[in-house]
Short mmCIF file of C-alpha atoms and ligand atoms in Angstrom, two decimals:
data_model
loop_
_atom_site.label_atom_id
_atom_site.label_comp_id
_atom_site.label_asym_id
_atom_site.label_seq_id
_atom_site.Cartn_x
_atom_site.Cartn_y
_atom_site.Cartn_z
CA MET B 275 -21.05 10.13 -67.52
CA ILE B 276 -17.58 10.08 -69.05
CA ILE B 277 -14.93 12.04 -67.20
CA GLN B 278 -12.01 13.32 -69.30
CA HIS B 279 -9.15 12.50 -66.95
CA PRO B 280 -6.27 14.96 -67.54
CA ASP B 281 -3.73 12.11 -67.67
CA LEU B 282 -5.73 9.03 -68.61
CA GLY B 283 -8.26 10.34 -71.09
CA PRO B 284 -11.95 9.37 -71.07
CA ARG B 285 -12.90 7.28 -67.99
CA ASP B 286 -16.34 6.05 -66.92
CA SER B 287 -17.70 7.86 -63.88
CA SER B 288 -18.24 4.53 -62.12
CA GLU B 289 -14.45 4.28 -61.64
CA PHE B 290 -14.70 7.29 -59.35
CA VAL B 291 -16.05 8.00 -55.90
CA TYR B 292 -17.95 11.25 -55.58
CA LYS B 293 -16.79 13.41 -52.69
CA GLY B 294 -19.00 16.48 -52.94
CA ASP B 295 -18.59 20.22 -53.34
CA ALA B 296 -14.99 21.31 -54.09
CA ALA B 297 -15.49 24.13 -51.59
CA LEU B 298 -14.58 21.47 -49.00
CA LEU B 299 -10.95 21.89 -50.13
CA PHE B 300 -10.85 25.25 -48.38
CA ARG B 301 -11.04 24.26 -44.75
CA PRO B 302 -11.11 27.27 -42.42
CA LYS B 303 -7.96 27.83 -40.36
CA ARG B 304 -8.10 27.06 -36.66
CA THR B 305 -7.63 30.15 -34.60
CA GLU B 306 -7.55 31.00 -30.92
CA ASN B 307 -11.18 32.04 -30.76
CA ASN B 308 -12.10 29.08 -32.91
CA ASP B 309 -15.39 30.17 -34.29
CA GLN B 310 -17.90 27.33 -34.01
CA LYS B 311 -20.13 28.93 -36.57
CA ILE B 312 -17.39 28.97 -39.20
CA PHE B 313 -16.76 25.27 -38.74
CA HIS B 314 -20.46 24.44 -38.56
CA ASP B 315 -21.03 26.20 -41.85
CA TYR B 316 -17.98 24.60 -43.45
CA LEU B 317 -19.00 21.12 -42.35
CA TYR B 318 -22.73 21.18 -42.94
CA LEU B 319 -23.90 23.93 -45.25
CA ARG B 320 -23.76 23.62 -49.03
CA ASN B 321 -24.61 25.96 -51.88
CA ASN B 322 -26.09 22.98 -53.75
CA PRO B 323 -26.52 25.01 -56.95
CA ALA B 324 -28.79 24.11 -59.86
CA GLY B 325 -26.28 24.68 -62.66
CA LYS B 326 -22.50 24.91 -62.61
CA HIS B 327 -20.97 22.95 -59.72
CA CYS B 328 -17.27 22.34 -58.96
CA GLU B 329 -16.98 18.97 -57.27
CA LEU B 330 -14.49 16.39 -56.06
CA TRP B 331 -14.20 13.05 -57.80
CA TYR B 332 -11.67 10.55 -56.42
CA HIS B 333 -10.38 8.05 -58.99
CA GLU B 334 -10.52 5.13 -56.56
CA TYR B 335 -10.64 2.36 -59.19
CA GLY B 336 -7.99 4.05 -61.31
CA ASP B 337 -4.90 6.08 -60.53
CA ARG B 338 -6.26 7.35 -57.18
CA SER B 339 -5.94 10.95 -58.24
CA TRP B 340 -8.25 13.61 -56.87
CA LEU B 341 -9.95 15.60 -59.59
CA VAL B 342 -12.17 18.66 -59.62
CA VAL B 343 -14.96 18.24 -62.15
CA THR B 344 -17.01 21.25 -63.15
CA ARG B 345 -20.42 19.90 -64.08
CA ASP B 346 -23.87 21.26 -64.81
CA THR B 347 -26.18 19.67 -62.24
CA THR B 348 -29.26 20.31 -64.39
CA THR B 349 -27.95 18.45 -67.47
CA HIS B 350 -24.99 16.36 -66.14
CA GLU B 351 -22.82 17.98 -68.83
CA ILE B 352 -19.15 18.02 -67.81
CA LEU B 353 -17.55 21.38 -68.53
CA LYS B 354 -14.04 20.99 -67.15
CA VAL B 355 -11.82 18.40 -65.43
CA GLU B 356 -8.58 19.24 -63.62
CA HIS B 357 -6.28 17.97 -60.90
CA VAL B 358 -7.10 19.25 -57.43
CA THR B 359 -3.67 20.92 -57.20
CA ASP B 360 -4.27 22.83 -60.43
CA TYR B 361 -7.74 23.82 -59.26
CA ILE B 362 -6.41 25.18 -55.98
CA LYS B 363 -3.69 27.08 -57.84
CA SER B 364 -6.19 28.67 -60.19
CA CYS B 365 -8.49 29.59 -57.25
CA LYS B 366 -5.60 31.22 -55.41
CA ALA B 367 -4.58 33.13 -58.52
CA LYS B 368 -8.04 34.68 -58.71
CA MET O 187 -69.43 15.00 -53.46
CA ASN O 188 -68.90 11.83 -51.47
CA TYR O 189 -67.42 8.82 -53.24
CA SER O 190 -69.03 5.47 -52.41
CA GLY O 191 -69.87 2.10 -53.89
CA PHE O 192 -73.46 3.22 -54.27
CA LYS O 193 -72.33 6.34 -56.13
CA ILE O 194 -70.33 4.26 -58.62
CA PHE O 195 -73.33 1.99 -59.13
CA TRP O 196 -75.67 4.94 -59.65
CA GLU O 197 -73.32 6.74 -62.02
CA GLY O 198 -72.88 3.49 -63.95
CA LEU O 199 -76.63 3.35 -64.51
CA THR O 200 -76.99 7.00 -65.44
CA GLY O 201 -74.16 7.37 -67.94
CA ASN O 202 -71.45 8.70 -65.57
CA LYS O 203 -72.76 12.25 -65.99
CA GLY O 204 -72.73 13.23 -62.32
CA TRP O 205 -68.98 13.20 -61.61
CA LYS O 206 -67.53 16.57 -60.76
CA LYS O 207 -63.93 17.78 -60.80
CA ALA O 208 -62.12 16.66 -57.67
CA TRP O 209 -60.84 20.15 -56.86
CA ARG O 210 -61.38 23.73 -58.02
CA GLU O 211 -58.89 25.75 -60.06
CA PRO O 212 -59.08 29.11 -58.31
CA ASP O 213 -57.09 32.26 -59.03
CA PRO O 214 -54.87 33.21 -56.12
CA LYS O 215 -56.26 35.65 -53.54
CA LYS O 216 -54.12 38.62 -52.51
CA GLU O 217 -53.48 37.23 -49.06
CA TYR O 218 -53.70 34.01 -47.04
CA ASP O 219 -53.05 32.95 -43.47
CA VAL O 220 -50.73 30.23 -44.71
CA ILE O 221 -48.97 29.64 -48.01
CA ILE O 222 -47.49 26.23 -48.71
CA ILE O 223 -44.96 26.15 -51.52
CA GLY O 224 -44.95 22.85 -53.40
CA GLY O 225 -47.95 20.64 -54.25
CA GLY O 226 -46.29 17.32 -53.51
CA GLY O 227 -46.87 14.78 -50.75
CA HIS O 228 -45.68 16.99 -47.94
CA GLY O 229 -47.28 20.23 -49.16
CA LEU O 230 -50.68 18.66 -49.82
CA SER O 231 -50.75 16.62 -46.61
CA THR O 232 -49.81 19.74 -44.65
CA ALA O 233 -52.69 21.60 -46.31
CA TYR O 234 -55.02 18.67 -45.67
CA TYR O 235 -54.26 18.28 -41.97
CA LEU O 236 -54.19 22.06 -41.36
CA SER O 237 -57.68 22.39 -42.82
CA ASN O 238 -59.20 19.11 -41.63
CA ARG O 239 -57.61 18.71 -38.19
CA PHE O 240 -56.64 22.19 -37.10
CA ASN O 241 -59.31 24.36 -38.71
CA VAL O 242 -56.83 26.52 -40.57
CA ASN O 243 -58.63 26.99 -43.86
CA ASN O 244 -57.34 30.21 -45.36
CA VAL O 245 -54.50 28.35 -47.02
CA ALA O 246 -53.00 28.24 -50.50
CA VAL O 247 -50.80 25.54 -52.00
CA LEU O 248 -48.62 26.96 -54.78
CA GLU O 249 -47.32 24.36 -57.22
CA LYS O 250 -45.03 25.27 -60.11
CA GLY O 251 -46.19 22.38 -62.31
CA TRP O 252 -49.21 20.17 -61.93
CA LEU O 253 -50.24 18.41 -58.74
CA GLY O 254 -48.04 15.49 -57.92
CA SER O 255 -45.50 16.27 -60.63
CA GLY O 256 -42.69 15.96 -58.10
CA ASN O 257 -41.46 12.94 -56.20
CA ILE O 258 -44.87 11.97 -54.84
CA GLY O 259 -45.76 10.77 -58.35
CA LYS O 260 -42.38 9.13 -58.92
CA ASN O 261 -41.69 6.97 -55.91
CA THR O 262 -41.74 3.20 -55.53
CA THR O 263 -44.88 3.42 -53.35
CA ILE O 264 -43.59 1.65 -50.24
CA ILE O 265 -44.98 2.53 -46.81
CA ARG O 266 -43.46 1.17 -43.60
CA SER O 267 -42.29 2.03 -40.10
CA ASN O 268 -39.39 -0.37 -39.72
CA TYR O 269 -36.73 2.02 -38.50
CA LEU O 270 -34.51 1.76 -35.46
CA LEU O 271 -33.71 5.00 -33.72
CA PRO O 272 -35.88 6.48 -30.95
CA GLU O 273 -35.67 9.83 -32.75
CA ASN O 274 -37.20 8.68 -36.03
CA GLN O 275 -39.15 5.49 -35.40
CA PRO O 276 -42.14 7.16 -33.60
CA PHE O 277 -42.39 9.61 -36.49
CA TYR O 278 -42.61 6.81 -39.07
CA GLU O 279 -45.04 4.83 -36.91
CA LEU O 280 -47.37 7.85 -36.66
CA SER O 281 -47.13 8.16 -40.45
CA LEU O 282 -48.00 4.49 -40.92
CA LYS O 283 -51.07 4.96 -38.70
CA LEU O 284 -52.11 7.88 -40.92
CA TRP O 285 -51.58 5.71 -44.02
CA GLU O 286 -53.71 2.93 -42.50
CA ASN O 287 -56.65 5.25 -42.13
CA LEU O 288 -55.96 7.41 -45.18
CA GLU O 289 -58.82 6.18 -47.34
CA ASN O 290 -61.45 6.56 -44.61
CA ASP O 291 -59.99 9.92 -43.75
CA THR O 292 -59.96 11.39 -47.23
CA ASN O 293 -62.84 9.38 -48.76
CA TYR O 294 -60.50 8.59 -51.64
CA ASN O 295 -59.26 5.27 -52.97
CA SER O 296 -55.50 5.50 -52.62
CA MET O 297 -55.13 1.74 -52.87
CA VAL O 298 -53.40 1.35 -49.52
CA SER O 299 -52.28 -2.27 -49.52
CA GLN O 300 -50.79 -3.66 -46.31
CA ARG O 301 -49.11 -6.55 -48.04
CA GLY O 302 -46.14 -6.74 -45.65
CA VAL O 303 -42.57 -5.55 -46.00
CA LEU O 304 -39.84 -8.20 -45.77
CA ASN O 305 -36.27 -7.15 -45.02
CA LEU O 306 -34.03 -10.10 -45.88
CA PHE O 307 -31.02 -10.92 -43.77
CA HIS O 308 -28.00 -12.87 -44.93
CA SER O 309 -25.77 -13.63 -41.93
CA ASP O 310 -25.87 -14.30 -38.20
CA SER O 311 -24.73 -10.80 -37.31
CA GLN O 312 -27.35 -9.29 -39.56
CA ARG O 313 -29.99 -11.46 -37.88
CA ASP O 314 -28.88 -10.02 -34.53
CA ALA O 315 -29.13 -6.49 -35.91
CA PHE O 316 -32.63 -7.20 -37.21
CA VAL O 317 -33.73 -8.69 -33.88
CA ARG O 318 -32.65 -5.46 -32.28
CA ARG O 319 -34.46 -3.43 -34.90
CA GLY O 320 -37.60 -5.53 -34.52
CA ASN O 321 -37.54 -5.00 -30.76
CA ALA O 322 -37.12 -1.26 -31.24
CA MET O 323 -40.11 -1.28 -33.58
CA ILE O 324 -42.26 -3.18 -31.08
CA LEU O 325 -41.24 -0.79 -28.31
CA SER O 326 -42.45 2.10 -30.44
CA GLY O 327 -45.86 0.46 -30.85
CA ALA O 328 -45.20 -0.88 -34.34
CA ASP O 329 -45.42 -4.55 -35.36
CA ALA O 330 -42.49 -6.77 -36.25
CA ASN O 331 -42.01 -10.50 -36.85
CA LEU O 332 -38.78 -12.37 -37.33
CA LEU O 333 -39.02 -15.15 -39.91
CA ASN O 334 -36.51 -17.98 -40.05
CA GLU O 335 -35.42 -19.53 -43.31
CA ASN O 336 -38.18 -22.14 -43.41
CA GLU O 337 -40.96 -19.68 -42.60
CA LEU O 338 -39.65 -17.39 -45.31
CA LYS O 339 -39.42 -20.28 -47.80
CA GLU O 340 -43.11 -20.89 -47.34
CA MET O 341 -43.91 -17.29 -48.20
CA CYS O 342 -41.36 -16.72 -50.96
CA PRO O 343 -40.11 -20.04 -52.35
CA TYR O 344 -38.56 -18.34 -55.37
CA LEU O 345 -35.86 -16.49 -53.43
CA ASP O 346 -32.27 -17.62 -54.02
CA PHE O 347 -31.72 -19.05 -50.53
CA GLU O 348 -28.52 -20.85 -51.52
CA ASN O 349 -26.89 -17.83 -53.15
CA ALA O 350 -23.14 -18.44 -52.79
CA ARG O 351 -22.28 -14.93 -51.75
CA PHE O 352 -25.39 -13.74 -49.91
CA PRO O 353 -27.37 -16.79 -48.74
CA ILE O 354 -30.79 -15.81 -47.39
CA LYS O 355 -31.20 -16.74 -43.72
CA GLY O 356 -34.58 -15.21 -42.97
CA ALA O 357 -36.34 -11.87 -42.84
CA LEU O 358 -37.76 -9.20 -40.61
CA LEU O 359 -41.42 -8.81 -41.53
CA GLN O 360 -43.60 -5.81 -40.89
CA LYS O 361 -47.08 -7.00 -41.81
CA ARG O 362 -48.65 -3.56 -41.60
CA GLY O 363 -46.21 -2.16 -44.14
CA GLY O 364 -47.01 -2.27 -47.84
CA THR O 365 -47.70 -0.04 -50.79
CA VAL O 366 -50.03 2.77 -51.78
CA ARG O 367 -50.89 4.28 -55.15
CA HIS O 368 -48.59 7.30 -55.05
CA ASP O 369 -50.43 9.85 -57.17
CA ALA O 370 -53.78 8.96 -55.61
CA VAL O 371 -52.20 10.12 -52.34
CA ALA O 372 -51.67 13.55 -53.87
CA TRP O 373 -55.15 13.60 -55.38
CA GLY O 374 -56.88 12.43 -52.19
CA TYR O 375 -55.15 15.03 -50.05
CA ALA O 376 -55.77 17.75 -52.65
CA ARG O 377 -59.47 16.97 -52.84
CA GLY O 378 -59.80 16.78 -49.05
CA ALA O 379 -58.06 20.13 -48.59
CA ASP O 380 -60.01 21.76 -51.41
CA ILE O 381 -63.33 20.73 -49.84
CA LYS O 382 -62.31 22.67 -46.71
CA GLY O 383 -61.54 25.78 -48.75
CA VAL O 384 -57.81 25.44 -49.42
CA ASP O 385 -56.87 27.04 -52.76
CA ILE O 386 -54.69 24.74 -54.81
CA ILE O 387 -52.95 26.81 -57.43
CA GLN O 388 -51.11 24.94 -60.15
CA ASN O 389 -48.60 26.38 -62.63
CA CYS O 390 -47.63 28.91 -59.98
CA GLU O 391 -43.88 29.04 -59.37
CA VAL O 392 -42.46 30.86 -56.38
CA GLY O 393 -39.40 32.83 -57.47
CA GLY O 394 -38.68 34.92 -54.38
CA PHE O 395 -39.74 36.09 -50.94
CA ILE O 396 -40.86 39.46 -49.68
CA ILE O 397 -38.97 40.04 -46.48
CA LYS O 398 -39.52 43.15 -44.37
CA LYS O 399 -37.53 43.72 -41.18
CA GLY O 400 -36.47 40.12 -41.07
CA LYS O 401 -40.02 38.83 -41.43
CA CYS O 402 -41.31 37.04 -44.48
CA ILE O 403 -44.67 38.50 -45.45
CA GLY O 404 -45.25 37.07 -48.90
CA VAL O 405 -43.94 35.41 -52.02
CA GLU O 406 -43.29 36.50 -55.59
CA THR O 407 -44.80 34.20 -58.18
CA ASN O 408 -45.44 34.15 -61.91
CA LYS O 409 -49.05 34.93 -60.94
CA GLY O 410 -48.03 38.02 -58.99
CA ILE O 411 -47.29 38.75 -55.37
CA ILE O 412 -49.19 36.73 -52.78
CA LYS O 413 -49.03 37.65 -49.13
CA ALA O 414 -49.31 35.40 -46.11
CA LYS O 415 -48.78 35.38 -42.36
CA LYS O 416 -46.95 32.08 -42.46
CA ILE O 417 -45.12 30.41 -45.31
CA ALA O 418 -43.99 26.81 -45.55
CA SER O 419 -41.55 25.46 -48.10
CA CYS O 420 -42.17 21.84 -49.17
CA VAL O 421 -40.20 21.66 -52.39
CA ALA O 422 -38.06 18.56 -51.78
CA GLY O 423 -34.96 18.56 -54.00
CA SER O 424 -35.47 22.24 -54.88
CA SER O 425 -35.20 23.37 -51.24
CA SER O 426 -31.67 24.84 -51.55
CA LYS O 427 -32.60 26.67 -54.73
CA LEU O 428 -35.73 28.19 -53.22
CA MET O 429 -34.32 29.04 -49.81
CA SER O 430 -31.28 30.73 -51.37
CA LYS O 431 -33.81 33.35 -52.51
CA ALA O 432 -34.33 34.11 -48.83
CA GLY O 433 -30.57 34.15 -48.24
CA ILE O 434 -30.63 30.86 -46.36
CA ARG O 435 -28.10 28.08 -46.97
CA LEU O 436 -29.21 24.58 -46.08
CA PRO O 437 -27.30 21.47 -45.00
CA ILE O 438 -28.67 19.66 -48.04
CA GLU O 439 -27.44 18.25 -51.32
CA SER O 440 -29.84 17.33 -54.12
CA HIS O 441 -29.44 13.85 -55.52
CA VAL O 442 -31.26 11.76 -58.07
CA LEU O 443 -32.98 8.52 -57.09
CA GLN O 444 -34.17 6.25 -59.89
CA ALA O 445 -37.17 3.95 -60.07
CA PHE O 446 -37.91 1.10 -62.46
CA VAL O 447 -40.94 -0.82 -63.73
CA SER O 448 -40.81 -4.10 -65.63
CA GLU O 449 -43.27 -5.30 -68.23
CA GLY O 450 -46.55 -6.63 -66.79
CA LEU O 451 -46.30 -10.14 -65.34
CA LYS O 452 -48.80 -12.50 -63.78
CA PRO O 453 -49.08 -12.14 -59.99
CA VAL O 454 -45.85 -13.52 -58.58
CA LEU O 455 -44.74 -11.29 -55.73
CA ASP O 456 -47.15 -10.75 -52.84
CA ASN O 457 -45.05 -8.51 -50.61
CA VAL O 458 -42.49 -5.80 -50.60
CA ILE O 459 -39.04 -7.40 -50.47
CA THR O 460 -35.76 -5.69 -49.72
CA PHE O 461 -32.24 -7.07 -50.14
CA GLY O 462 -30.12 -6.95 -46.99
CA ALA O 463 -26.69 -7.09 -48.62
CA GLY O 464 -27.13 -4.47 -51.28
CA HIS O 465 -29.61 -1.82 -52.22
CA PHE O 466 -32.67 -3.29 -53.92
CA TYR O 467 -36.37 -3.20 -53.05
CA VAL O 468 -39.29 -4.50 -55.07
CA SER O 469 -43.03 -4.98 -55.12
CA GLN O 470 -45.52 -5.88 -57.85
CA SER O 471 -48.15 -3.39 -58.91
CA ASP O 472 -51.77 -4.35 -59.50
CA LYS O 473 -51.11 -4.00 -63.23
CA GLY O 474 -48.42 -6.65 -62.92
CA GLY O 475 -45.25 -4.62 -63.34
CA LEU O 476 -42.41 -5.18 -60.90
CA VAL O 477 -41.75 -1.80 -59.29
CA PHE O 478 -38.24 -1.52 -57.92
CA GLY O 479 -35.37 0.72 -56.97
CA GLY O 480 -32.05 0.89 -55.21
CA ASP O 481 -29.31 3.39 -54.52
CA ILE O 482 -29.18 7.05 -55.37
CA ASP O 483 -26.76 7.89 -58.18
CA GLY O 484 -24.58 9.67 -55.66
CA TYR O 485 -23.64 13.01 -57.25
CA ASN O 486 -25.44 16.35 -57.00
CA SER O 487 -28.21 16.50 -59.57
CA TYR O 488 -31.29 18.48 -60.54
CA ALA O 489 -31.66 16.64 -63.84
CA GLN O 490 -34.48 14.31 -62.71
CA ARG O 491 -32.82 11.42 -64.49
CA GLY O 492 -29.98 9.12 -63.59
CA ASN O 493 -27.24 7.19 -65.30
CA LEU O 494 -26.59 3.60 -66.34
CA PRO O 495 -24.12 2.38 -63.66
CA VAL O 496 -26.90 2.54 -61.06
CA VAL O 497 -29.32 0.78 -63.39
CA GLU O 498 -26.85 -2.09 -63.64
CA ASP O 499 -26.24 -2.10 -59.89
CA VAL O 500 -29.96 -2.18 -59.04
CA CYS O 501 -30.65 -4.99 -61.51
CA GLU O 502 -27.71 -6.99 -60.11
CA GLY O 503 -29.23 -6.60 -56.65
CA GLY O 504 -32.50 -8.00 -57.97
CA MET O 505 -30.78 -10.93 -59.66
CA ALA O 506 -28.91 -11.77 -56.46
CA ILE O 507 -32.10 -12.48 -54.50
CA MET O 508 -34.64 -13.50 -57.16
CA PRO O 509 -33.04 -14.79 -60.35
CA MET O 510 -36.52 -15.53 -61.72
CA ILE O 511 -36.83 -11.89 -62.77
CA GLY O 512 -33.88 -12.20 -65.16
CA ARG O 513 -36.06 -12.58 -68.23
CA ALA O 514 -38.44 -9.76 -67.44
CA ARG O 515 -37.80 -6.69 -69.53
CA LEU O 516 -37.52 -3.20 -68.15
CA LEU O 517 -40.40 -1.12 -69.37
CA ARG O 518 -39.87 2.28 -67.83
CA MET O 519 -37.44 4.08 -65.59
CA TRP O 520 -37.16 7.61 -64.31
CA GLY O 521 -35.52 9.71 -61.62
CA GLY O 522 -36.62 12.21 -59.00
CA ASP O 523 -34.58 14.86 -57.18
CA ASN O 524 -34.35 14.33 -53.45
CA GLY O 525 -32.70 16.47 -50.83
CA TYR O 526 -30.13 14.66 -48.70
CA VAL O 527 -28.59 15.93 -45.54
CA ASN O 528 -24.83 15.60 -45.92
CA GLY O 529 -23.99 12.14 -44.68
CA TRP O 530 -26.77 10.61 -46.76
CA PHE O 531 -29.78 10.88 -44.52
CA THR O 532 -32.76 11.55 -46.75
CA VAL O 533 -35.14 14.38 -46.07
CA TYR O 534 -36.67 14.38 -49.55
C1 FAD J 667 -37.48 7.33 -57.27
C2 FAD J 667 -38.02 7.59 -55.89
C3 FAD J 667 -38.50 6.52 -55.14
C4 FAD J 667 -39.01 6.74 -53.86
N1 FAD J 667 -39.55 5.68 -53.18
C5 FAD J 667 -40.18 5.89 -52.01
C6 FAD J 667 -40.85 4.82 -51.35
O1 FAD J 667 -40.89 3.69 -51.85
N2 FAD J 667 -41.47 5.08 -50.18
C7 FAD J 667 -41.45 6.35 -49.62
O2 FAD J 667 -42.03 6.53 -48.53
N3 FAD J 667 -40.83 7.38 -50.22
C8 FAD J 667 -40.22 7.18 -51.40
N4 FAD J 667 -39.61 8.23 -52.04
C9 FAD J 667 -39.65 9.54 -51.40
C10 FAD J 667 -41.00 10.25 -51.55
O3 FAD J 667 -41.43 10.19 -52.89
C11 FAD J 667 -40.83 11.70 -51.11
O4 FAD J 667 -40.42 11.72 -49.76
C12 FAD J 667 -42.09 12.52 -51.19
O5 FAD J 667 -42.73 12.37 -52.41
C13 FAD J 667 -41.69 13.95 -50.99
O6 FAD J 667 -42.80 14.78 -51.01
P1 FAD J 667 -42.56 16.31 -51.11
O7 FAD J 667 -43.88 16.95 -51.06
O8 FAD J 667 -41.52 16.71 -50.13
O9 FAD J 667 -41.85 16.50 -52.56
P2 FAD J 667 -42.49 16.46 -54.04
O10 FAD J 667 -43.57 15.45 -54.16
O11 FAD J 667 -41.31 16.35 -54.95
O12 FAD J 667 -43.13 17.88 -54.15
C14 FAD J 667 -42.40 19.07 -54.25
C15 FAD J 667 -43.16 19.97 -55.18
O13 FAD J 667 -42.64 21.28 -55.12
C16 FAD J 667 -42.76 21.86 -56.40
N5 FAD J 667 -41.86 23.01 -56.49
C17 FAD J 667 -40.50 23.02 -56.53
N6 FAD J 667 -40.04 24.27 -56.58
C18 FAD J 667 -41.12 25.10 -56.55
C19 FAD J 667 -41.29 26.51 -56.58
N7 FAD J 667 -40.25 27.34 -56.65
N8 FAD J 667 -42.55 27.00 -56.54
C20 FAD J 667 -43.64 26.18 -56.50
N9 FAD J 667 -43.53 24.83 -56.47
C21 FAD J 667 -42.29 24.29 -56.50
C22 FAD J 667 -42.40 20.71 -57.34
O14 FAD J 667 -42.91 20.93 -58.65
C23 FAD J 667 -43.04 19.52 -56.64
O15 FAD J 667 -44.34 19.22 -57.14
C24 FAD J 667 -39.05 8.06 -53.32
C25 FAD J 667 -38.56 9.12 -54.08
C26 FAD J 667 -38.05 8.91 -55.35
C27 FAD J 667 -37.56 10.07 -56.16
#
C-alpha cells in the first residue's frame, strides 16, 4: 500500500507503524464518578468495520508524523490521508 | 458408509461405483435446537461433538460459502500444544489429544502427522525461557524435550547454526505436535456430524438475528428465516460484522494472515520448524511443497489477501535459519481474515 503523505508525497506503508482505529484519539474525560464501563469500552471495544475505516498510521521510519488514513478494509484502497490535527479539527467542526 | 482399507480394496475391484457423497445437502428446516453460524473448523467441530458426544442432534450449520472456504482451508496446518500460561495451555493440550485421535474418532483420513514441532532458540536467555515453557508444558500433561545444539544438528543439519546475527543454540521439541490436512479436518467433522443428523447447509449466509425481548430466537438468511433455541457464532474474522447485527460490539480487530507454498521439492524437512528470533514457521507437505508463514500484515483487513512487505519479511525469516530454501520458488500464497483481540492475541 502506498500512503500519500500530505507533506512528503507517496510513501510505502512499511515506513509506518499501524496504531489502530482513529476513534482512539477521542479518549473519554475523567470525571468524579469515573465510569468504568466508558473506559472499558474505549479501551477494548472496536467497530472493526468491513468497509471505510479511519485509522492511525505513525510515520516511524519517516518524519514521525501521526496521520489518519481513511481506507477501505475490504479492498485496501486508500481514500484519504490527513494529519491527525486536521482530522480532529474536521471531526470537531462536524 | 464406513471407510476402511478393505472398502478401498473392494471398490478398486468393482470400478469405484459404491462411493456415496460424504454428507447430504438438505434444505433448512423451520426450526432447530441449535444453529451454528459458520462451517469452518470451529463450527463443524462444535456440530460434531454436540451430535457425537452430547447427543444434541437437531442442529444446523449455516455456511455462507462452501464448507471449509474460510480459514480452516487456508492455514499452515500446524497442530501443537506448546504454550506457556496455565490459562491456555490445558486448552491446547486437550485439543492436541483430540487431534491425536481424530481419525479414529471420525473414521476419516485427515492425515494427522505427529512429525514434531521444533521451536529454535538463539541465545542463553531464550534457552531459559524455553526451559520454563517446556516445564509448563510437562506440568500440563503435554510432552516437551529440550535439544542442545548437537542434538539438533543431528536432526536438522541444514540449519544455519553459525548465523552471525541469530546463531541457533538448540530447540524446544514437542514430538506429539505436527501437521494435519486442513480441509480434510472440515470434511471429516462434516461427515461425522451429518451421519448423526446434523444439517449442513451451504450457500446460506446469515444476515441478521431475530431478537424478541432480549432473547435471540432465530436468524435471517438468504434461504429464509430459521429459528433455534440456541445460536452459536463461529465466523472467525467476520465476528464483528455479524455480531453488529445483534447490536454487540466486540473487543476484536480483523487482520489478514498470509500463507505460502513453494514449488514441490524432494523430501527435505521432516518436522515443523519455527524461528525464535523472528516470525517464520515451516513444514513440508506430502506433495513436497514447503508450507510456511509468519506475521500478520498488521492493519485491519477483510480483503483476504495481504501485501508485499510481509512476504519479504517472512522470506527473510526463512533465509535466516535455512538458506538452502533460497532457490526454491514461491508457487502460491494467499491470506485469511482472523479476529484478533486488541493487543494481538489471536482468537481466529
Ligand atoms: C494463513 C493462516 C494460517 C494459519 N495457520 C494455522 C496453523 O498452522 N495452525 C493452527 O492451529 N491454526 C492456524 N490458523 C488458524 C486456523 O486456521 C483458524 O483458527 C481456524 O481455521 C478457525 O476456524 P473457524 O471455524 O473459527 O473459522 P473459519 O474456518 O474461517 O470459518 C468461518 C466460516 O464462517 C463463514 N461465515 C462468515 N460469515 C458468515 C455469515 N454471515 N453466515 C454464514 N457463514 C458465515 C465463513 O464463510 C467461514 O467458512 C491459520 C489461519 C490463517 C488465516
